[in-house]
CSV table of C-alpha atoms in Angstrom, one decimal:
chain,number,residue,atom,x,y,z
A,1,UNK,CA,-8.8,-10.3,-7.4
A,2,UNK,CA,-12.6,-8.4,-7.6
A,3,UNK,CA,-14.3,-8.0,-10.9
A,4,UNK,CA,-13.8,-4.8,-13.0
A,5,UNK,CA,-17.7,-4.8,-13.0
A,6,UNK,CA,-18.1,-4.2,-9.1
A,7,UNK,CA,-19.0,-1.1,-8.0
A,8,UNK,CA,-18.4,-0.6,-4.1
A,9,UNK,CA,-20.5,2.1,-2.5
A,10,UNK,CA,-21.9,3.1,1.1
A,11,UNK,CA,-25.1,3.2,2.5
A,12,UNK,CA,-25.5,5.8,5.8
A,13,UNK,CA,-29.0,5.9,7.4
A,14,UNK,CA,-28.3,9.1,9.3
A,15,UNK,CA,-31.4,8.5,11.3
A,16,UNK,CA,-29.9,5.8,13.1
A,17,UNK,CA,-26.6,7.8,13.5
A,18,UNK,CA,-25.7,8.7,17.4
A,19,UNK,CA,-23.0,10.3,16.9
A,20,UNK,CA,-20.1,8.3,19.0
A,21,UNK,CA,-17.5,8.6,17.0
A,22,UNK,CA,-17.3,5.1,17.3
A,23,UNK,CA,-16.3,4.8,12.9
A,24,UNK,CA,-13.8,7.5,13.8
A,25,UNK,CA,-11.9,6.1,15.8
A,26,UNK,CA,-11.3,2.6,14.4
A,27,UNK,CA,-10.7,4.7,10.6
A,28,UNK,CA,-8.0,6.4,12.1
A,29,UNK,CA,-6.6,3.2,14.2
A,30,UNK,CA,-6.8,1.3,10.8
A,31,UNK,CA,-5.5,3.9,8.1
A,32,UNK,CA,-2.7,5.4,10.7
A,33,UNK,CA,-3.8,8.5,10.4
A,34,UNK,CA,-1.7,10.5,13.1
A,35,UNK,CA,-3.5,11.8,16.6
A,36,UNK,CA,-5.3,14.8,16.2
A,37,UNK,CA,-4.6,17.9,18.6
A,38,UNK,CA,-5.9,20.3,20.0
A,39,UNK,CA,-3.7,22.8,17.9
A,40,UNK,CA,-3.9,20.4,14.2
A,41,UNK,CA,-7.8,21.6,14.5
A,42,UNK,CA,-7.2,25.2,14.8
A,43,UNK,CA,-5.3,25.0,12.0
A,44,UNK,CA,-7.8,23.6,10.0
A,45,UNK,CA,-5.0,20.7,9.7
A,46,UNK,CA,-6.6,17.5,11.9
A,47,UNK,CA,-6.5,14.3,9.0
A,48,UNK,CA,-9.8,12.8,9.5
A,49,UNK,CA,-11.2,10.3,6.3
A,50,UNK,CA,-14.2,9.9,8.2
A,51,UNK,CA,-15.9,12.7,10.6
A,52,UNK,CA,-19.0,12.8,12.6
A,53,UNK,CA,-20.7,16.7,12.1
A,54,UNK,CA,-22.9,18.0,14.5
A,55,UNK,CA,-25.8,20.1,14.4
A,56,UNK,CA,-28.1,21.6,16.9
A,57,UNK,CA,-32.2,22.0,15.6
A,58,UNK,CA,-34.3,24.0,16.9
A,59,UNK,CA,-34.3,26.0,20.9
A,60,UNK,CA,-34.1,25.2,23.8
A,61,UNK,CA,-35.8,23.1,25.2
A,62,UNK,CA,-37.3,21.5,22.0
A,63,UNK,CA,-33.4,21.6,21.1
A,64,UNK,CA,-32.3,18.5,18.8
A,65,UNK,CA,-28.8,17.5,17.8
A,66,UNK,CA,-28.4,16.3,14.1
A,67,UNK,CA,-25.1,14.1,13.7
A,68,UNK,CA,-24.0,13.1,9.8
A,69,UNK,CA,-20.8,10.9,9.1
A,70,UNK,CA,-18.8,11.9,6.1
A,71,UNK,CA,-16.6,10.2,4.3
A,72,UNK,CA,-15.0,10.8,0.8
A,73,UNK,CA,-18.0,10.0,-0.9
A,74,UNK,CA,-15.6,8.5,-4.2
A,75,UNK,CA,-17.3,10.7,-6.4
A,76,UNK,CA,-18.3,8.8,-10.4
A,77,UNK,CA,-17.6,12.1,-11.7
A,78,UNK,CA,-15.1,13.4,-8.7
A,79,UNK,CA,-14.4,17.1,-9.1
A,80,UNK,CA,-10.9,16.1,-7.1
A,81,UNK,CA,-9.7,14.4,-9.9
A,82,UNK,CA,-9.1,16.0,-13.5
A,83,UNK,CA,-6.9,19.0,-11.4
A,84,UNK,CA,-4.7,16.1,-10.7
A,85,UNK,CA,-1.8,16.8,-12.8
A,86,UNK,CA,0.4,14.4,-12.0
A,87,UNK,CA,-2.1,11.3,-12.2
A,88,UNK,CA,-2.4,10.5,-8.3
A,89,UNK,CA,-6.1,10.3,-7.6
A,90,UNK,CA,-7.9,8.6,-10.2
A,91,UNK,CA,-10.9,6.7,-10.6
A,92,UNK,CA,-10.3,2.7,-10.5
A,93,UNK,CA,-12.3,-0.2,-12.0
A,94,UNK,CA,-14.3,-0.7,-9.2
A,95,UNK,CA,-15.9,2.6,-8.7
A,96,UNK,CA,-13.8,4.1,-6.3
A,97,UNK,CA,-11.6,6.9,-6.1
A,98,UNK,CA,-8.3,6.4,-5.2
A,99,UNK,CA,-5.5,8.1,-4.2
A,100,UNK,CA,-1.7,7.2,-4.9
A,101,UNK,CA,0.6,8.5,-2.6
A,102,UNK,CA,4.1,7.7,-4.6
A,103,UNK,CA,2.7,9.5,-7.4
A,104,UNK,CA,1.5,12.5,-5.2
A,105,UNK,CA,3.6,15.6,-5.6
A,106,UNK,CA,1.1,18.0,-2.6
A,107,UNK,CA,0.1,20.8,-4.6
A,108,UNK,CA,-3.4,20.3,-2.8
A,109,UNK,CA,-5.9,21.4,-5.9
A,110,UNK,CA,-7.5,18.3,-5.3
A,111,UNK,CA,-8.3,19.0,-2.1
A,112,UNK,CA,-9.6,22.5,-2.8
A,113,UNK,CA,-11.3,21.2,-5.8
A,114,UNK,CA,-13.6,18.3,-3.0
A,115,UNK,CA,-16.8,19.8,-2.0
A,116,UNK,CA,-17.0,17.6,1.0
A,117,UNK,CA,-14.1,18.6,3.1
A,118,UNK,CA,-12.7,14.9,2.4
A,119,UNK,CA,-9.2,14.9,0.9
A,120,UNK,CA,-6.2,15.5,3.5
A,121,UNK,CA,-3.3,16.8,3.7
A,122,UNK,CA,0.3,15.7,5.7
A,123,UNK,CA,1.5,19.3,6.3
A,124,UNK,CA,4.2,17.1,8.1
A,125,UNK,CA,5.8,13.8,8.7
A,126,UNK,CA,3.2,11.8,11.1
A,127,UNK,CA,4.2,10.9,14.7
A,128,UNK,CA,2.9,8.8,16.9
A,129,UNK,CA,3.7,8.7,20.5
A,130,UNK,CA,6.1,6.3,21.8
A,131,UNK,CA,2.8,4.0,23.5
A,132,UNK,CA,1.0,3.5,20.1
A,133,UNK,CA,4.3,2.6,17.1
A,134,UNK,CA,3.6,-1.0,17.4
A,135,UNK,CA,-0.4,-0.5,16.7
A,136,UNK,CA,0.6,0.4,13.7
A,137,UNK,CA,-1.4,-1.8,10.5
A,138,UNK,CA,1.1,-2.9,8.7
A,139,UNK,CA,-0.9,-3.4,5.3
A,140,UNK,CA,-1.3,0.4,5.3
A,141,UNK,CA,1.1,3.0,4.2
A,142,UNK,CA,2.5,5.9,6.4
A,143,UNK,CA,1.6,8.5,4.4
A,144,UNK,CA,4.5,11.1,5.0
A,145,UNK,CA,5.2,14.5,4.6
A,146,UNK,CA,4.0,16.3,1.7
A,147,UNK,CA,1.5,14.7,0.3
A,148,UNK,CA,-2.2,13.8,0.0
A,149,UNK,CA,-4.4,11.3,1.9
A,150,UNK,CA,-8.9,10.5,2.3
A,151,UNK,CA,-10.7,7.5,2.8
A,152,UNK,CA,-10.0,4.0,0.8
A,153,UNK,CA,-12.5,2.6,1.3
A,154,UNK,CA,-10.3,0.1,3.6
A,155,UNK,CA,-9.1,-1.0,0.4
A,156,UNK,CA,-6.7,-3.5,2.0
A,157,UNK,CA,-9.1,-4.9,4.1
A,158,UNK,CA,-11.2,-5.6,0.2
A,159,UNK,CA,-7.9,-6.8,-1.3
A,160,UNK,CA,-7.5,-8.9,1.5
A,161,UNK,CA,-10.3,-10.6,1.5
A,162,UNK,CA,-10.8,-11.2,-2.3
A,163,UNK,CA,-7.7,-12.8,-1.9
A,164,UNK,CA,-8.8,-15.2,0.8
A,165,UNK,CA,-12.1,-16.0,-0.6
A,166,UNK,CA,-10.1,-16.9,-3.8
A,167,UNK,CA,-7.8,-18.8,-2.6
A,168,UNK,CA,-10.2,-21.2,-1.1
A,169,UNK,CA,-12.4,-20.8,-3.2
A,170,UNK,CA,-15.7,-19.1,-1.2
A,171,UNK,CA,-17.7,-16.1,-2.7
A,172,UNK,CA,-16.7,-13.0,-0.9
A,173,UNK,CA,-20.2,-12.0,1.3
A,174,UNK,CA,-20.5,-8.0,1.9
A,175,UNK,CA,-21.9,-9.7,5.3
A,176,UNK,CA,-18.3,-10.7,6.2
A,177,UNK,CA,-16.2,-7.9,8.9
A,178,UNK,CA,-12.9,-9.2,7.5
A,179,UNK,CA,-14.5,-6.8,4.1
A,180,UNK,CA,-16.5,-4.0,5.5
A,181,UNK,CA,-14.3,-0.9,6.1
A,182,UNK,CA,-13.5,-0.6,9.7
A,183,UNK,CA,-15.9,2.5,10.3
A,184,UNK,CA,-18.8,0.3,9.4
A,185,UNK,CA,-17.7,-2.6,11.4
A,186,UNK,CA,-17.2,-0.1,14.5
A,187,UNK,CA,-20.4,1.5,14.4
A,188,UNK,CA,-23.2,0.0,17.1
A,189,UNK,CA,-26.2,1.2,15.3
A,190,UNK,CA,-26.0,-0.2,12.6
A,191,UNK,CA,-25.9,3.2,10.8
A,192,UNK,CA,-23.4,2.1,7.7
A,193,UNK,CA,-23.8,-0.8,5.0
A,194,UNK,CA,-20.9,-1.1,2.9
A,195,UNK,CA,-21.1,-3.7,-0.3
A,196,UNK,CA,-20.6,-3.9,-4.1
A,197,UNK,CA,-24.2,-1.1,-5.7
A,198,UNK,CA,-23.4,-3.4,-8.5
A,199,UNK,CA,-24.5,-7.1,-7.0
A,200,UNK,CA,-28.3,-7.0,-6.9
A,201,UNK,CA,-28.3,-9.2,-3.8
A,202,UNK,CA,-26.4,-6.8,-1.4
A,203,UNK,CA,-26.8,-5.1,1.5
A,204,UNK,CA,-26.3,-2.0,-0.4
A,205,UNK,CA,-27.8,-2.3,-4.0
A,206,UNK,CA,-31.1,-3.1,-1.9
A,207,UNK,CA,-30.9,-0.2,-0.4
A,208,UNK,CA,-30.5,1.9,-3.0
A,209,UNK,CA,-33.3,1.0,-5.5
A,210,UNK,CA,-35.6,0.9,-2.4
A,211,UNK,CA,-34.6,4.5,-0.9
A,212,UNK,CA,-33.7,6.3,-4.2
A,213,UNK,CA,-37.2,5.7,-5.7
A,214,UNK,CA,-39.5,9.0,-5.2
A,215,UNK,CA,-41.0,8.1,-1.8
A,216,UNK,CA,-38.0,6.4,-0.4
A,217,UNK,CA,-35.6,8.2,2.2
A,218,UNK,CA,-32.0,8.3,0.2
A,219,UNK,CA,-30.3,11.3,-0.9
A,220,UNK,CA,-26.6,12.3,-2.7
A,221,UNK,CA,-24.9,15.2,-1.0
A,222,UNK,CA,-25.1,18.2,-2.6
A,223,UNK,CA,-26.3,16.7,-5.4
A,224,UNK,CA,-26.4,20.3,-7.0
A,225,UNK,CA,-22.7,19.6,-8.2
A,226,UNK,CA,-23.5,16.7,-10.0
A,227,UNK,CA,-20.7,14.3,-8.5
A,228,UNK,CA,-23.2,11.5,-8.4
A,229,UNK,CA,-21.3,10.0,-5.5
A,230,UNK,CA,-21.2,6.3,-4.3
A,231,UNK,CA,-22.2,7.1,-1.0
A,232,UNK,CA,-25.8,7.4,-0.7
A,233,UNK,CA,-27.3,8.8,3.0
A,234,UNK,CA,-31.0,8.0,4.1
A,235,UNK,CA,-33.0,10.9,5.1
A,236,UNK,CA,-33.2,11.2,9.2
A,237,UNK,CA,-36.6,10.9,10.6
A,238,UNK,CA,-38.6,12.5,13.3
A,239,UNK,CA,-41.6,11.2,14.9
A,240,UNK,CA,-42.9,14.4,15.3
A,241,UNK,CA,-43.9,14.9,11.1
A,242,UNK,CA,-44.9,11.8,10.8
A,243,UNK,CA,-48.6,12.1,9.7
A,244,UNK,CA,-51.1,10.3,11.0
A,245,UNK,CA,-50.6,7.0,8.8
A,246,UNK,CA,-47.5,6.9,10.6
A,247,UNK,CA,-45.7,7.5,7.5
A,248,UNK,CA,-43.0,10.6,7.8
A,249,UNK,CA,-43.8,13.4,4.6
B,1,UNK,CA,66.1,36.8,-37.8
B,2,UNK,CA,63.0,37.2,-40.5
B,3,UNK,CA,59.7,36.4,-39.2
B,4,UNK,CA,58.4,32.5,-40.0
B,5,UNK,CA,62.6,31.2,-40.2
B,6,UNK,CA,63.1,28.3,-37.8
B,7,UNK,CA,63.6,28.1,-33.9
B,8,UNK,CA,64.3,25.4,-32.3
B,9,UNK,CA,61.4,24.2,-29.8
B,10,UNK,CA,62.3,25.1,-25.9
B,11,UNK,CA,63.4,23.2,-23.5
B,12,UNK,CA,60.2,22.8,-20.8
B,13,UNK,CA,60.9,24.7,-18.0
B,14,UNK,CA,60.9,22.7,-14.9
B,15,UNK,CA,57.4,23.6,-13.4
B,16,UNK,CA,55.5,23.2,-17.7
B,17,UNK,CA,56.3,19.5,-16.4
B,18,UNK,CA,54.9,19.8,-13.6
B,19,UNK,CA,51.9,21.3,-14.6
B,20,UNK,CA,51.6,18.9,-17.6
B,21,UNK,CA,52.2,15.3,-15.2
B,22,UNK,CA,49.5,16.7,-12.7
B,23,UNK,CA,47.2,17.6,-15.3
B,24,UNK,CA,47.9,13.7,-16.7
B,25,UNK,CA,47.2,12.6,-13.5
B,26,UNK,CA,44.3,14.3,-12.5
B,27,UNK,CA,42.6,13.0,-15.9
B,28,UNK,CA,43.4,9.4,-15.1
B,29,UNK,CA,42.1,9.9,-11.6
B,30,UNK,CA,38.6,11.6,-13.2
B,31,UNK,CA,38.7,8.4,-15.5
B,32,UNK,CA,38.0,6.5,-12.4
B,33,UNK,CA,35.7,8.4,-11.2
B,34,UNK,CA,33.8,8.7,-14.1
B,35,UNK,CA,34.0,4.6,-14.7
B,36,UNK,CA,33.1,3.9,-10.7
B,37,UNK,CA,30.0,6.8,-10.8
B,38,UNK,CA,28.8,5.2,-14.1
B,39,UNK,CA,28.9,1.8,-12.8
B,40,UNK,CA,26.7,2.8,-10.1
B,41,UNK,CA,24.2,4.6,-12.8
B,42,UNK,CA,24.1,1.5,-15.5
B,43,UNK,CA,23.1,-0.9,-11.9
B,44,UNK,CA,20.5,1.4,-11.0
B,45,UNK,CA,19.6,1.8,-14.2
B,46,UNK,CA,19.3,-2.0,-14.9
B,47,UNK,CA,18.4,-2.4,-11.1
B,48,UNK,CA,20.8,-5.3,-10.4
B,49,UNK,CA,23.8,-5.4,-10.6
B,50,UNK,CA,26.4,-5.7,-13.2
B,51,UNK,CA,27.0,-8.9,-14.1
B,52,UNK,CA,31.3,-8.7,-14.5
B,53,UNK,CA,33.4,-8.6,-11.2
B,54,UNK,CA,32.0,-10.5,-9.5
B,55,UNK,CA,29.5,-7.6,-8.5
B,56,UNK,CA,26.4,-9.2,-8.7
B,57,UNK,CA,27.6,-12.1,-6.2
B,58,UNK,CA,25.1,-12.3,-3.2
B,59,UNK,CA,25.7,-11.0,0.0
B,60,UNK,CA,27.4,-12.8,2.7
B,61,UNK,CA,24.9,-14.2,5.0
B,62,UNK,CA,25.6,-15.9,8.7
B,63,UNK,CA,25.3,-18.7,7.7
B,64,UNK,CA,26.5,-20.5,4.4
B,65,UNK,CA,23.5,-21.8,3.8
B,66,UNK,CA,23.9,-23.8,0.6
B,67,UNK,CA,20.7,-23.8,-0.9
B,68,UNK,CA,21.8,-27.0,-3.2
B,69,UNK,CA,22.6,-29.0,-0.9
B,70,UNK,CA,18.7,-29.1,0.5
B,71,UNK,CA,17.4,-28.2,-2.9
B,72,UNK,CA,19.7,-30.2,-5.8
B,73,UNK,CA,20.5,-33.6,-2.7
B,74,UNK,CA,18.2,-33.8,-0.8
B,75,UNK,CA,15.4,-33.0,-3.3
B,76,UNK,CA,13.8,-30.2,-0.6
B,77,UNK,CA,10.7,-28.5,-2.4
B,78,UNK,CA,10.8,-25.0,-1.5
B,79,UNK,CA,7.5,-25.2,0.3
B,80,UNK,CA,9.4,-27.4,2.6
B,81,UNK,CA,11.3,-24.8,4.6
B,82,UNK,CA,9.2,-21.9,2.7
B,83,UNK,CA,6.0,-22.8,4.3
B,84,UNK,CA,3.9,-19.3,4.8
B,85,UNK,CA,4.3,-18.5,0.8
B,86,UNK,CA,1.4,-20.4,-0.6
B,87,UNK,CA,-0.9,-19.1,2.5
B,88,UNK,CA,0.3,-15.5,3.2
B,89,UNK,CA,1.9,-12.2,2.2
B,90,UNK,CA,5.5,-13.2,3.3
B,91,UNK,CA,7.5,-16.7,2.2
B,92,UNK,CA,9.0,-16.5,5.7
B,93,UNK,CA,12.5,-18.5,6.3
B,94,UNK,CA,12.4,-21.0,9.0
B,95,UNK,CA,12.5,-20.8,12.6
B,96,UNK,CA,16.3,-22.2,13.6
B,97,UNK,CA,14.0,-24.6,15.5
B,98,UNK,CA,12.3,-25.7,12.7
B,99,UNK,CA,16.0,-26.3,11.8
B,100,UNK,CA,17.5,-28.6,14.4
B,101,UNK,CA,14.8,-30.6,14.1
B,102,UNK,CA,17.0,-32.4,11.1
B,103,UNK,CA,20.3,-30.8,12.5
B,104,UNK,CA,19.8,-32.1,15.9
B,105,UNK,CA,21.3,-35.4,14.3
B,106,UNK,CA,22.0,-34.9,10.1
B,107,UNK,CA,26.0,-32.8,10.0
B,108,UNK,CA,27.8,-33.7,12.7
B,109,UNK,CA,31.8,-31.6,12.4
B,110,UNK,CA,30.4,-29.1,9.6
B,111,UNK,CA,31.4,-26.2,10.9
B,112,UNK,CA,28.5,-24.2,9.5
B,113,UNK,CA,25.9,-26.8,11.1
B,114,UNK,CA,27.9,-26.0,14.6
B,115,UNK,CA,27.1,-22.4,13.8
B,116,UNK,CA,23.4,-23.3,13.8
B,117,UNK,CA,23.5,-25.1,16.7
B,118,UNK,CA,25.0,-21.5,18.8
B,119,UNK,CA,21.8,-20.1,17.5
B,120,UNK,CA,19.8,-22.8,18.6
B,121,UNK,CA,21.7,-23.6,21.9
B,122,UNK,CA,22.1,-19.3,22.7
B,123,UNK,CA,18.2,-18.4,21.8
B,124,UNK,CA,19.4,-15.6,18.9
B,125,UNK,CA,17.7,-15.6,15.8
B,126,UNK,CA,20.1,-16.0,12.5
B,127,UNK,CA,20.8,-12.0,11.7
B,128,UNK,CA,19.8,-13.5,7.6
B,129,UNK,CA,20.5,-10.5,5.3
B,130,UNK,CA,17.7,-9.8,3.2
B,131,UNK,CA,18.6,-10.5,-0.8
B,132,UNK,CA,15.1,-9.8,-2.2
B,133,UNK,CA,13.6,-6.5,-1.6
B,134,UNK,CA,10.5,-5.0,-3.8
B,135,UNK,CA,10.5,-1.4,-4.3
B,136,UNK,CA,8.8,1.0,-1.1
B,137,UNK,CA,5.1,1.2,-1.0
B,138,UNK,CA,4.1,-2.2,-2.8
B,139,UNK,CA,1.9,-4.4,-0.7
B,140,UNK,CA,3.5,-7.6,-2.8
B,141,UNK,CA,1.7,-10.7,-1.4
B,142,UNK,CA,3.4,-14.3,-2.8
B,143,UNK,CA,0.1,-16.4,-2.6
B,144,UNK,CA,-1.9,-15.2,-5.5
B,145,UNK,CA,1.2,-15.6,-7.5
B,146,UNK,CA,1.8,-19.3,-6.3
B,147,UNK,CA,-1.5,-19.8,-6.8
B,148,UNK,CA,-1.5,-18.6,-10.6
B,149,UNK,CA,1.1,-20.1,-11.8
B,150,UNK,CA,1.8,-23.4,-9.4
B,151,UNK,CA,-0.5,-25.9,-12.1
B,152,UNK,CA,1.0,-24.6,-15.5
B,153,UNK,CA,4.8,-24.6,-13.5
B,154,UNK,CA,4.1,-28.1,-11.5
B,155,UNK,CA,3.2,-26.8,-8.0
B,156,UNK,CA,4.5,-24.4,-5.8
B,157,UNK,CA,8.5,-24.9,-6.2
B,158,UNK,CA,8.2,-24.7,-9.9
B,159,UNK,CA,7.0,-20.7,-9.7
B,160,UNK,CA,9.6,-19.6,-7.2
B,161,UNK,CA,12.1,-20.2,-10.1
B,162,UNK,CA,9.7,-16.7,-12.0
B,163,UNK,CA,11.3,-14.5,-10.3
B,164,UNK,CA,13.9,-15.9,-8.5
B,165,UNK,CA,16.2,-17.8,-10.6
B,166,UNK,CA,17.2,-21.0,-9.4
B,167,UNK,CA,18.3,-20.8,-6.3
B,168,UNK,CA,17.7,-24.1,-5.7
B,169,UNK,CA,21.7,-24.6,-7.8
B,170,UNK,CA,22.9,-20.9,-5.8
B,171,UNK,CA,25.3,-21.4,-3.4
B,172,UNK,CA,25.1,-17.6,-2.9
B,173,UNK,CA,21.8,-16.4,-3.0
B,174,UNK,CA,22.0,-13.7,-5.7
B,175,UNK,CA,18.8,-11.8,-6.9
B,176,UNK,CA,18.2,-12.4,-10.7
B,177,UNK,CA,15.5,-10.1,-11.4
B,178,UNK,CA,15.4,-6.3,-10.9
B,179,UNK,CA,11.7,-6.6,-9.0
B,180,UNK,CA,11.0,-2.9,-10.5
B,181,UNK,CA,7.7,-1.8,-10.8
B,182,UNK,CA,8.8,-2.6,-14.7
B,183,UNK,CA,9.2,-5.8,-14.3
B,184,UNK,CA,6.1,-6.1,-12.6
B,185,UNK,CA,3.6,-4.5,-15.0
B,186,UNK,CA,5.1,-6.3,-17.6
B,187,UNK,CA,4.7,-9.7,-16.1
B,188,UNK,CA,1.1,-8.0,-14.9
B,189,UNK,CA,0.3,-7.6,-18.3
B,190,UNK,CA,1.4,-10.1,-20.1
B,191,UNK,CA,-0.9,-12.5,-17.6
B,192,UNK,CA,-4.0,-10.4,-17.8
B,193,UNK,CA,-3.5,-9.5,-14.1
B,194,UNK,CA,-5.1,-6.4,-13.1
B,195,UNK,CA,-2.7,-2.9,-13.5
B,196,UNK,CA,-4.3,-1.1,-11.6
B,197,UNK,CA,-2.8,1.3,-9.0
B,198,UNK,CA,-4.3,-0.3,-5.9
B,199,UNK,CA,-3.5,-3.8,-6.9
B,200,UNK,CA,-0.5,-3.1,-5.4
B,201,UNK,CA,0.0,0.3,-4.2
B,202,UNK,CA,-2.6,0.9,-0.8
C-alpha cells in the first residue's frame, strides 16, 4: 500500500497538447464509461472524466487552435466535498478526491458545486453495444443509474501497482506505465505527467517546483476559487510572443 | 328476573365455534410465518445462516469433493490446488485437468472420482457452487492478506483458516464468517491495515 504521505498529482503541459483526444478514448475504455451519443451531448449528459476543450484564437488567416485537457483537479479544498450529505465524496490520505459509489444517493449537489464541471451523473443505467460488453474493465465498478462519478486518477492501477510492488519487494516508480493513469499512458506528446507531489524525486514534484516559481509556466485552473488543486497546468508558449532573447514574456 | 341474577352461559352457536376455530388456526399460521421471517432477518443481520436445524450447512456440490481426504489424510497444502492465492486476486479453483494429474490413476471404483473423470472426458468444466462471496462493490484481493499473515501463521495455508475456517475438516464447505464490511473493517483496524474507502471500493 502506498504510504500515507503520498500526494498524487498531475502536471499538464498545455504547450504540448495537440488535441488528439487520445486521453479521452483511453479514459473511456479504462474506466467503463458508457458510450456518449450525440443525443447525450445535446442533453448535456455526456460522461467524460477527461475532456479536451478547444478554443479558437485570432481572425482568419492568423487563427490558432488552443487545446486544454480538463479532468478532476483533485482539489485539496474541494468545493464538492462539504456539500455531500452522505460523505460519498471525501479527501483520502493520498491527496485524492474520492467518490464512493455505494454511498452516493444522487443528490448532485457536488456537481453543482464543482467549478470545473468534471463530475458526471448517471441519468440512466449504462449500456454498451453487444460487441463491447466483453471489453469492460473488471477492476472498475460499473456505475449504475442514479449516482455520481468522476476521475479517480485510475486508482485501480495505483492499487494494483503498489500491491504488486509490495509483493515483489520493489519501489513504486512514477516511470512505470502500470502506475500511470490511462490518459497519461495514451498521450502521444507527453503532455501529461503523473506522480507523487510529496516525493521530491518524482517528475511531477520537480516540474511543480520549477514551474510554479515566479518565472515558471505553471498555473492552477481558476485560482480565484481557492480550491488548491493537485493538477498543475503549464502555459502555452507561442513563438510569436517570445522576445529576442528566446524567452517568453 | 332481577338485574345481577345468575344466568347460565348460553350454549355457543355453531357459527361462533367455527369463527373461534378459524381465528385460532389463523393465529398458529401467523406465528409460523413470523418465526420463518424472523429466522431470515436474524440470518441476514448476522450475515450467516443460523447455526440450527442444519441451516448453515454448505451447498451440495456437483462432485462431493472431500476436503478432509486431501488435507487431513494426504496433507496437501491449500496452495497446492488454490495456486493463485499467493499471487493475485482470486484464489482460483483448479481446472479438471489438474485434478486428473492424480486421479488418472488414483481413486478407481469411487463414484465421485468417476464423475470427475466424466467431466474430464467430456471437456465440460465443473460448475461448482460458490460458497464465499464478499458483498457487492468490493475489490477483494487474496494476495496481500496472505502476505501479511503468512509469517504469523506459518505459511499461506495457515492463513486461510482466519476467514474460511477449518476447511480441511469440512465434508461440505460452509461459510464461517460473515465477511460483511464490519467484519473486514474490524480486522483491518486490528492489523493497522488501511481503512480508506478506496482500499476496497473503486
